[in-house]
Amino acid sequence: MFLTGVSNVNFVIFLIKNKNIKMNNIQDEFQVLKDELKKLNIDVQKIVKVGNGSMDFHEVFYKSPRYEDVKTVYVQRHTLDHLISRFKECYTS
């Protein structure tokens, strides 16, 4: 599964403001991702940085109730909100 798209970070900022979370670094942003996916019964097992410089991607390893094996998806930091919304679309319908 490879989710793509261009989006902004307003959704992540909205989530953080509503949860009173102070976002200091990328770990905070990925914690929001983990928390939102956990609500969908998706277990984020690990997140690995892939690449460097201005084009870093992160590989997210997750276990879904829909699949027996661990799946991965690649995401850039600025598209985390889009990834969350895509998972919500796929797992709440």
PDB file of N, CA, C and O in Angstrom, residues 8-74:
ATOM      1  N   ASN A   8      -1.444  19.895   3.414  1.00  0.00           N
ATOM      2  CA  ASN A   8      -0.791  20.803   4.354  1.00  0.00           C
ATOM      3  C   ASN A   8      -0.832  20.205   5.752  1.00  0.00           C
ATOM      4  O   ASN A   8      -1.411  19.155   5.966  1.00  0.00           O
ATOM      5  N   VAL A   9      -0.228  20.894   6.671  1.00  0.00           N
ATOM      6  CA  VAL A   9      -0.119  20.355   8.031  1.00  0.00           C
ATOM      7  C   VAL A   9      -1.218  20.874   8.943  1.00  0.00           C
ATOM      8  O   VAL A   9      -1.190  20.626  10.144  1.00  0.00           O
ATOM      9  N   ASN A  10      -2.219  21.544   8.388  1.00  0.00           N
ATOM     10  CA  ASN A  10      -3.287  22.106   9.216  1.00  0.00           C
ATOM     11  C   ASN A  10      -4.012  21.043  10.013  1.00  0.00           C
ATOM     12  O   ASN A  10      -4.395  21.261  11.158  1.00  0.00           O
ATOM     13  N   PHE A  11      -4.232  19.879   9.426  1.00  0.00           N
ATOM     14  CA  PHE A  11      -4.942  18.815  10.118  1.00  0.00           C
ATOM     15  C   PHE A  11      -4.154  18.348  11.338  1.00  0.00           C
ATOM     16  O   PHE A  11      -4.714  18.175  12.411  1.00  0.00           O
ATOM     17  N   VAL A  12      -2.856  18.153  11.180  1.00  0.00           N
ATOM     18  CA  VAL A  12      -2.025  17.720  12.296  1.00  0.00           C
ATOM     19  C   VAL A  12      -1.997  18.803  13.371  1.00  0.00           C
ATOM     20  O   VAL A  12      -2.110  18.515  14.556  1.00  0.00           O
ATOM     21  N   ILE A  13      -1.897  20.050  12.958  1.00  0.00           N
ATOM     22  CA  ILE A  13      -1.901  21.152  13.922  1.00  0.00           C
ATOM     23  C   ILE A  13      -3.236  21.196  14.654  1.00  0.00           C
ATOM     24  O   ILE A  13      -3.286  21.382  15.868  1.00  0.00           O
ATOM     25  N   PHE A  14      -4.332  20.987  13.933  1.00  0.00           N
ATOM     26  CA  PHE A  14      -5.655  20.936  14.541  1.00  0.00           C
ATOM     27  C   PHE A  14      -5.717  19.839  15.601  1.00  0.00           C
ATOM     28  O   PHE A  14      -6.201  20.061  16.706  1.00  0.00           O
ATOM     29  N   LEU A  15      -5.224  18.650  15.265  1.00  0.00           N
ATOM     30  CA  LEU A  15      -5.231  17.554  16.221  1.00  0.00           C
ATOM     31  C   LEU A  15      -4.413  17.898  17.455  1.00  0.00           C
ATOM     32  O   LEU A  15      -4.813  17.614  18.580  1.00  0.00           O
ATOM     33  N   ILE A  16      -3.292  18.491  17.241  1.00  0.00           N
ATOM     34  CA  ILE A  16      -2.399  18.820  18.348  1.00  0.00           C
ATOM     35  C   ILE A  16      -3.027  19.887  19.240  1.00  0.00           C
ATOM     36  O   ILE A  16      -3.021  19.764  20.458  1.00  0.00           O
ATOM     37  N   LYS A  17      -3.627  20.900  18.643  1.00  0.00           N
ATOM     38  CA  LYS A  17      -4.258  21.951  19.445  1.00  0.00           C
ATOM     39  C   LYS A  17      -5.417  21.390  20.251  1.00  0.00           C
ATOM     40  O   LYS A  17      -5.621  21.756  21.393  1.00  0.00           O
ATOM     41  N   ASN A  18      -6.197  20.510  19.659  1.00  0.00           N
ATOM     42  CA  ASN A  18      -7.341  19.946  20.361  1.00  0.00           C
ATOM     43  C   ASN A  18      -6.938  18.972  21.449  1.00  0.00           C
ATOM     44  O   ASN A  18      -7.713  18.709  22.353  1.00  0.00           O
ATOM     45  N   LYS A  19      -5.758  18.413  21.376  1.00  0.00           N
ATOM     46  CA  LYS A  19      -5.285  17.488  22.400  1.00  0.00           C
ATOM     47  C   LYS A  19      -4.343  18.171  23.380  1.00  0.00           C
ATOM     48  O   LYS A  19      -3.783  17.528  24.243  1.00  0.00           O
ATOM     49  N   ASN A  20      -4.126  19.473  23.194  1.00  0.00           N
ATOM     50  CA  ASN A  20      -3.208  20.228  24.044  1.00  0.00           C
ATOM     51  C   ASN A  20      -1.812  19.611  24.049  1.00  0.00           C
ATOM     52  O   ASN A  20      -1.153  19.525  25.074  1.00  0.00           O
ATOM     53  N   ILE A  21      -1.375  19.165  22.898  1.00  0.00           N
ATOM     54  CA  ILE A  21      -0.041  18.592  22.752  1.00  0.00           C
ATOM     55  C   ILE A  21       0.883  19.679  22.211  1.00  0.00           C
ATOM     56  O   ILE A  21       0.545  20.368  21.255  1.00  0.00           O
ATOM     57  N   LYS A  22       2.023  19.807  22.819  1.00  0.00           N
ATOM     58  CA  LYS A  22       3.011  20.758  22.326  1.00  0.00           C
ATOM     59  C   LYS A  22       3.922  20.013  21.354  1.00  0.00           C
ATOM     60  O   LYS A  22       4.606  19.077  21.741  1.00  0.00           O
ATOM     61  N   MET A  23       3.904  20.439  20.089  1.00  0.00           N
ATOM     62  CA  MET A  23       4.677  19.741  19.074  1.00  0.00           C
ATOM     63  C   MET A  23       6.060  20.381  18.973  1.00  0.00           C
ATOM     64  O   MET A  23       6.193  21.516  18.529  1.00  0.00           O
ATOM     65  N   ASN A  24       7.073  19.647  19.407  1.00  0.00           N
ATOM     66  CA  ASN A  24       8.432  20.164  19.381  1.00  0.00           C
ATOM     67  C   ASN A  24       9.258  19.580  18.255  1.00  0.00           C
ATOM     68  O   ASN A  24      10.168  20.218  17.772  1.00  0.00           O
ATOM     69  N   ASN A  25       8.971  18.349  17.869  1.00  0.00           N
ATOM     70  CA  ASN A  25       9.830  17.709  16.886  1.00  0.00           C
ATOM     71  C   ASN A  25       9.055  16.648  16.120  1.00  0.00           C
ATOM     72  O   ASN A  25       7.860  16.461  16.328  1.00  0.00           O
ATOM     73  N   ILE A  26       9.747  15.963  15.266  1.00  0.00           N
ATOM     74  CA  ILE A  26       9.105  14.964  14.426  1.00  0.00           C
ATOM     75  C   ILE A  26       8.543  13.796  15.240  1.00  0.00           C
ATOM     76  O   ILE A  26       7.538  13.200  14.863  1.00  0.00           O
ATOM     77  N   GLN A  27       9.154  13.487  16.370  1.00  0.00           N
ATOM     78  CA  GLN A  27       8.625  12.418  17.220  1.00  0.00           C
ATOM     79  C   GLN A  27       7.213  12.750  17.693  1.00  0.00           C
ATOM     80  O   GLN A  27       6.355  11.867  17.770  1.00  0.00           O
ATOM     81  N   ASP A  28       6.968  14.015  17.994  1.00  0.00           N
ATOM     82  CA  ASP A  28       5.629  14.441  18.393  1.00  0.00           C
ATOM     83  C   ASP A  28       4.636  14.247  17.250  1.00  0.00           C
ATOM     84  O   ASP A  28       3.508  13.806  17.464  1.00  0.00           O
ATOM     85  N   GLU A  29       5.060  14.584  16.038  1.00  0.00           N
ATOM     86  CA  GLU A  29       4.187  14.435  14.877  1.00  0.00           C
ATOM     87  C   GLU A  29       3.868  12.963  14.629  1.00  0.00           C
ATOM     88  O   GLU A  29       2.726  12.611  14.326  1.00  0.00           O
ATOM     89  N   PHE A  30       4.867  12.109  14.756  1.00  0.00           N
ATOM     90  CA  PHE A  30       4.617  10.683  14.549  1.00  0.00           C
ATOM     91  C   PHE A  30       3.810  10.083  15.701  1.00  0.00           C
ATOM     92  O   PHE A  30       3.097   9.106  15.501  1.00  0.00           O
ATOM     93  N   GLN A  31       3.890  10.664  16.876  1.00  0.00           N
ATOM     94  CA  GLN A  31       3.052  10.193  17.982  1.00  0.00           C
ATOM     95  C   GLN A  31       1.582  10.460  17.677  1.00  0.00           C
ATOM     96  O   GLN A  31       0.720   9.641  17.977  1.00  0.00           O
ATOM     97  N   VAL A  32       1.295  11.597  17.058  1.00  0.00           N
ATOM     98  CA  VAL A  32      -0.080  11.893  16.635  1.00  0.00           C
ATOM     99  C   VAL A  32      -0.535  10.848  15.627  1.00  0.00           C
ATOM    100  O   VAL A  32      -1.652  10.324  15.722  1.00  0.00           O
ATOM    101  N   LEU A  33       0.326  10.503  14.678  1.00  0.00           N
ATOM    102  CA  LEU A  33       0.005   9.463  13.697  1.00  0.00           C
ATOM    103  C   LEU A  33      -0.299   8.144  14.399  1.00  0.00           C
ATOM    104  O   LEU A  33      -1.326   7.505  14.128  1.00  0.00           O
ATOM    105  N   LYS A  34       0.561   7.742  15.323  1.00  0.00           N
ATOM    106  CA  LYS A  34       0.357   6.482  16.052  1.00  0.00           C
ATOM    107  C   LYS A  34      -0.963   6.500  16.822  1.00  0.00           C
ATOM    108  O   LYS A  34      -1.707   5.523  16.811  1.00  0.00           O
ATOM    109  N   ASP A  35      -1.249   7.608  17.483  1.00  0.00           N
ATOM    110  CA  ASP A  35      -2.479   7.714  18.273  1.00  0.00           C
ATOM    111  C   ASP A  35      -3.722   7.628  17.394  1.00  0.00           C
ATOM    112  O   ASP A  35      -4.694   6.950  17.744  1.00  0.00           O
ATOM    113  N   GLU A  36      -3.694   8.305  16.261  1.00  0.00           N
ATOM    114  CA  GLU A  36      -4.848   8.285  15.364  1.00  0.00           C
ATOM    115  C   GLU A  36      -5.050   6.904  14.748  1.00  0.00           C
ATOM    116  O   GLU A  36      -6.184   6.440  14.607  1.00  0.00           O
ATOM    117  N   LEU A  37      -3.969   6.225  14.387  1.00  0.00           N
ATOM    118  CA  LEU A  37      -4.098   4.884  13.810  1.00  0.00           C
ATOM    119  C   LEU A  37      -4.532   3.874  14.868  1.00  0.00           C
ATOM    120  O   LEU A  37      -5.268   2.929  14.567  1.00  0.00           O
ATOM    121  N   LYS A  38      -4.114   4.098  16.091  1.00  0.00           N
ATOM    122  CA  LYS A  38      -4.531   3.202  17.179  1.00  0.00           C
ATOM    123  C   LYS A  38      -6.047   3.233  17.349  1.00  0.00           C
ATOM    124  O   LYS A  38      -6.670   2.216  17.638  1.00  0.00           O
ATOM    125  N   LYS A  39      -6.645   4.397  17.146  1.00  0.00           N
ATOM    126  CA  LYS A  39      -8.105   4.530  17.218  1.00  0.00           C
ATOM    127  C   LYS A  39      -8.798   3.674  16.157  1.00  0.00           C
ATOM    128  O   LYS A  39      -9.944   3.294  16.325  1.00  0.00           O
ATOM    129  N   LEU A  40      -8.086   3.394  15.072  1.00  0.00           N
ATOM    130  CA  LEU A  40      -8.624   2.567  13.988  1.00  0.00           C
ATOM    131  C   LEU A  40      -8.219   1.102  14.148  1.00  0.00           C
ATOM    132  O   LEU A  40      -8.383   0.307  13.233  1.00  0.00           O
ATOM    133  N   ASN A  41      -7.657   0.771  15.308  1.00  0.00           N
ATOM    134  CA  ASN A  41      -7.202  -0.594  15.610  1.00  0.00           C
ATOM    135  C   ASN A  41      -6.017  -1.010  14.735  1.00  0.00           C
ATOM    136  O   ASN A  41      -5.871  -2.177  14.374  1.00  0.00           O
ATOM    137  N   ILE A  42      -5.184  -0.046  14.396  1.00  0.00           N
ATOM    138  CA  ILE A  42      -3.988  -0.287  13.608  1.00  0.00           C
ATOM    139  C   ILE A  42      -2.787  -0.053  14.509  1.00  0.00           C
ATOM    140  O   ILE A  42      -2.658   1.007  15.117  1.00  0.00           O
ATOM    141  N   ASP A  43      -1.920  -1.034  14.600  1.00  0.00           N
ATOM    142  CA  ASP A  43      -0.756  -0.970  15.468  1.00  0.00           C
ATOM    143  C   ASP A  43       0.471  -0.560  14.661  1.00  0.00           C
ATOM    144  O   ASP A  43       0.936  -1.309  13.806  1.00  0.00           O
ATOM    145  N   VAL A  44       0.989   0.641  14.927  1.00  0.00           N
ATOM    146  CA  VAL A  44       2.228   1.090  14.282  1.00  0.00           C
ATOM    147  C   VAL A  44       3.374   0.440  15.034  1.00  0.00           C
ATOM    148  O   VAL A  44       3.580   0.685  16.217  1.00  0.00           O
ATOM    149  N   GLN A  45       4.111  -0.431  14.333  1.00  0.00           N
ATOM    150  CA  GLN A  45       5.163  -1.185  14.995  1.00  0.00           C
ATOM    151  C   GLN A  45       6.494  -0.447  15.029  1.00  0.00           C
ATOM    152  O   GLN A  45       7.219  -0.512  16.009  1.00  0.00           O
ATOM    153  N   LYS A  46       6.815   0.228  13.939  1.00  0.00           N
ATOM    154  CA  LYS A  46       8.032   1.041  13.941  1.00  0.00           C
ATOM    155  C   LYS A  46       7.988   2.017  12.781  1.00  0.00           C
ATOM    156  O   LYS A  46       7.251   1.822  11.808  1.00  0.00           O
ATOM    157  N   ILE A  47       8.803   3.062  12.897  1.00  0.00           N
ATOM    158  CA  ILE A  47       8.935   4.071  11.854  1.00  0.00           C
ATOM    159  C   ILE A  47      10.418   4.256  11.611  1.00  0.00           C
ATOM    160  O   ILE A  47      11.186   4.516  12.545  1.00  0.00           O
ATOM    161  N   VAL A  48      10.830   4.110  10.352  1.00  0.00           N
ATOM    162  CA  VAL A  48      12.241   4.167   9.994  1.00  0.00           C
ATOM    163  C   VAL A  48      12.450   5.274   8.969  1.00  0.00           C
ATOM    164  O   VAL A  48      11.734   5.354   7.972  1.00  0.00           O
ATOM    165  N   LYS A  49      13.432   6.133   9.228  1.00  0.00           N
ATOM    166  CA  LYS A  49      13.770   7.188   8.279  1.00  0.00           C
ATOM    167  C   LYS A  49      14.484   6.570   7.083  1.00  0.00           C
ATOM    168  O   LYS A  49      15.410   5.775   7.239  1.00  0.00           O
ATOM    169  N   VAL A  50      14.028   6.947   5.899  1.00  0.00           N
ATOM    170  CA  VAL A  50      14.614   6.444   4.659  1.00  0.00           C
ATOM    171  C   VAL A  50      15.007   7.663   3.832  1.00  0.00           C
ATOM    172  O   VAL A  50      14.189   8.531   3.575  1.00  0.00           O
ATOM    173  N   GLY A  51      16.234   7.732   3.415  1.00  0.00           N
ATOM    174  CA  GLY A  51      16.690   8.871   2.639  1.00  0.00           C
ATOM    175  C   GLY A  51      17.244   9.956   3.543  1.00  0.00           C
ATOM    176  O   GLY A  51      17.299   9.823   4.755  1.00  0.00           O
ATOM    177  N   ASN A  52      17.653  11.058   2.912  1.00  0.00           N
ATOM    178  CA  ASN A  52      18.211  12.160   3.685  1.00  0.00           C
ATOM    179  C   ASN A  52      18.027  13.464   2.934  1.00  0.00           C
ATOM    180  O   ASN A  52      17.510  13.491   1.829  1.00  0.00           O
ATOM    181  N   GLY A  53      18.453  14.526   3.548  1.00  0.00           N
ATOM    182  CA  GLY A  53      18.356  15.830   2.909  1.00  0.00           C
ATOM    183  C   GLY A  53      16.933  16.335   2.839  1.00  0.00           C
ATOM    184  O   GLY A  53      16.134  16.111   3.729  1.00  0.00           O
ATOM    185  N   SER A  54      16.621  17.006   1.741  1.00  0.00           N
ATOM    186  CA  SER A  54      15.307  17.627   1.602  1.00  0.00           C
ATOM    187  C   SER A  54      14.229  16.640   1.178  1.00  0.00           C
ATOM    188  O   SER A  54      13.064  16.991   1.107  1.00  0.00           O
ATOM    189  N   MET A  55      14.590  15.413   0.884  1.00  0.00           N
ATOM    190  CA  MET A  55      13.618  14.428   0.405  1.00  0.00           C
ATOM    191  C   MET A  55      13.484  13.239   1.342  1.00  0.00           C
ATOM    192  O   MET A  55      13.296  12.126   0.899  1.00  0.00           O
ATOM    193  N   ASP A  56      13.582  13.456   2.676  1.00  0.00           N
ATOM    194  CA  ASP A  56      13.484  12.284   3.533  1.00  0.00           C
ATOM    195  C   ASP A  56      12.061  11.746   3.561  1.00  0.00           C
ATOM    196  O   ASP A  56      11.098  12.469   3.606  1.00  0.00           O
ATOM    197  N   PHE A  57      12.019  10.456   3.497  1.00  0.00           N
ATOM    198  CA  PHE A  57      10.785   9.710   3.655  1.00  0.00           C
ATOM    199  C   PHE A  57      10.920   8.886   4.926  1.00  0.00           C
ATOM    200  O   PHE A  57      12.015   8.637   5.403  1.00  0.00           O
ATOM    201  N   HIS A  58       9.785   8.479   5.444  1.00  0.00           N
ATOM    202  CA  HIS A  58       9.770   7.570   6.582  1.00  0.00           C
ATOM    203  C   HIS A  58       8.939   6.366   6.193  1.00  0.00           C
ATOM    204  O   HIS A  58       7.883   6.507   5.578  1.00  0.00           O
ATOM    205  N   GLU A  59       9.450   5.205   6.526  1.00  0.00           N
ATOM    206  CA  GLU A  59       8.720   3.968   6.260  1.00  0.00           C
ATOM    207  C   GLU A  59       7.996   3.585   7.553  1.00  0.00           C
ATOM    208  O   GLU A  59       8.619   3.414   8.592  1.00  0.00           O
ATOM    209  N   VAL A  60       6.677   3.495   7.453  1.00  0.00           N
ATOM    210  CA  VAL A  60       5.848   3.178   8.611  1.00  0.00           C
ATOM    211  C   VAL A  60       5.437   1.719   8.505  1.00  0.00           C
ATOM    212  O   VAL A  60       4.802   1.315   7.528  1.00  0.00           O
ATOM    213  N   PHE A  61       5.825   0.926   9.478  1.00  0.00           N
ATOM    214  CA  PHE A  61       5.451  -0.489   9.541  1.00  0.00           C
ATOM    215  C   PHE A  61       4.242  -0.606  10.462  1.00  0.00           C
ATOM    216  O   PHE A  61       4.289  -0.132  11.598  1.00  0.00           O
ATOM    217  N   TYR A  62       3.174  -1.213   9.952  1.00  0.00           N
ATOM    218  CA  TYR A  62       1.972  -1.304  10.770  1.00  0.00           C
ATOM    219  C   TYR A  62       1.300  -2.662  10.617  1.00  0.00           C
ATOM    220  O   TYR A  62       1.450  -3.342   9.608  1.00  0.00           O
ATOM    221  N   LYS A  63       0.560  -3.028  11.644  1.00  0.00           N
ATOM    222  CA  LYS A  63      -0.201  -4.279  11.661  1.00  0.00           C
ATOM    223  C   LYS A  63      -1.669  -3.905  11.701  1.00  0.00           C
ATOM    224  O   LYS A  63      -2.116  -3.213  12.612  1.00  0.00           O
ATOM    225  N   SER A  64      -2.383  -4.352  10.703  1.00  0.00           N
ATOM    226  CA  SER A  64      -3.792  -4.038  10.569  1.00  0.00           C
ATOM    227  C   SER A  64      -4.636  -5.287  10.816  1.00  0.00           C
ATOM    228  O   SER A  64      -4.205  -6.392  10.501  1.00  0.00           O
ATOM    229  N   PRO A  65      -5.841  -5.123  11.337  1.00  0.00           N
ATOM    230  CA  PRO A  65      -6.716  -6.285  11.516  1.00  0.00           C
ATOM    231  C   PRO A  65      -7.148  -6.899  10.179  1.00  0.00           C
ATOM    232  O   PRO A  65      -7.605  -8.035  10.140  1.00  0.00           O
ATOM    233  N   ARG A  66      -6.950  -6.189   9.097  1.00  0.00           N
ATOM    234  CA  ARG A  66      -7.332  -6.687   7.773  1.00  0.00           C
ATOM    235  C   ARG A  66      -6.314  -7.651   7.172  1.00  0.00           C
ATOM    236  O   ARG A  66      -6.627  -8.373   6.227  1.00  0.00           O
ATOM    237  N   TYR A  67      -5.087  -7.610   7.660  1.00  0.00           N
ATOM    238  CA  TYR A  67      -4.019  -8.419   7.076  1.00  0.00           C
ATOM    239  C   TYR A  67      -3.303  -9.207   8.163  1.00  0.00           C
ATOM    240  O   TYR A  67      -3.175  -8.744   9.289  1.00  0.00           O
ATOM    241  N   GLU A  68      -2.800 -10.370   7.799  1.00  0.00           N
ATOM    242  CA  GLU A  68      -2.048 -11.170   8.765  1.00  0.00           C
ATOM    243  C   GLU A  68      -0.602 -10.716   8.899  1.00  0.00           C
ATOM    244  O   GLU A  68       0.003 -10.891   9.943  1.00  0.00           O
ATOM    245  N   ASP A  69      -0.041 -10.162   7.834  1.00  0.00           N
ATOM    246  CA  ASP A  69       1.365  -9.760   7.881  1.00  0.00           C
ATOM    247  C   ASP A  69       1.499  -8.256   8.109  1.00  0.00           C
ATOM    248  O   ASP A  69       0.539  -7.503   8.028  1.00  0.00           O
ATOM    249  N   VAL A  70       2.701  -7.841   8.408  1.00  0.00           N
ATOM    250  CA  VAL A  70       3.004  -6.426   8.634  1.00  0.00           C
ATOM    251  C   VAL A  70       3.083  -5.731   7.282  1.00  0.00           C
ATOM    252  O   VAL A  70       3.722  -6.212   6.353  1.00  0.00           O
ATOM    253  N   LYS A  71       2.420  -4.600   7.172  1.00  0.00           N
ATOM    254  CA  LYS A  71       2.412  -3.797   5.950  1.00  0.00           C
ATOM    255  C   LYS A  71       3.264  -2.560   6.164  1.00  0.00           C
ATOM    256  O   LYS A  71       3.552  -2.167   7.299  1.00  0.00           O
ATOM    257  N   THR A  72       3.664  -1.940   5.061  1.00  0.00           N
ATOM    258  CA  THR A  72       4.431  -0.703   5.152  1.00  0.00           C
ATOM    259  C   THR A  72       3.832   0.351   4.238  1.00  0.00           C
ATOM    260  O   THR A  72       3.174   0.035   3.249  1.00  0.00           O
ATOM    261  N   VAL A  73       4.074   1.577   4.601  1.00  0.00           N
ATOM    262  CA  VAL A  73       3.694   2.719   3.781  1.00  0.00           C
ATOM    263  C   VAL A  73       4.795   3.769   3.937  1.00  0.00           C
ATOM    264  O   VAL A  73       5.405   3.882   5.004  1.00  0.00           O
ATOM    265  N   TYR A  74       5.078   4.480   2.854  1.00  0.00           N
ATOM    266  CA  TYR A  74       6.087   5.536   2.887  1.00  0.00           C
ATOM    267  C   TYR A  74       5.390   6.880   2.983  1.00  0.00           C
ATOM    268  O   TYR A  74       4.384   7.116   2.318  1.00  0.00           O
TER     269      TYR A  74
END
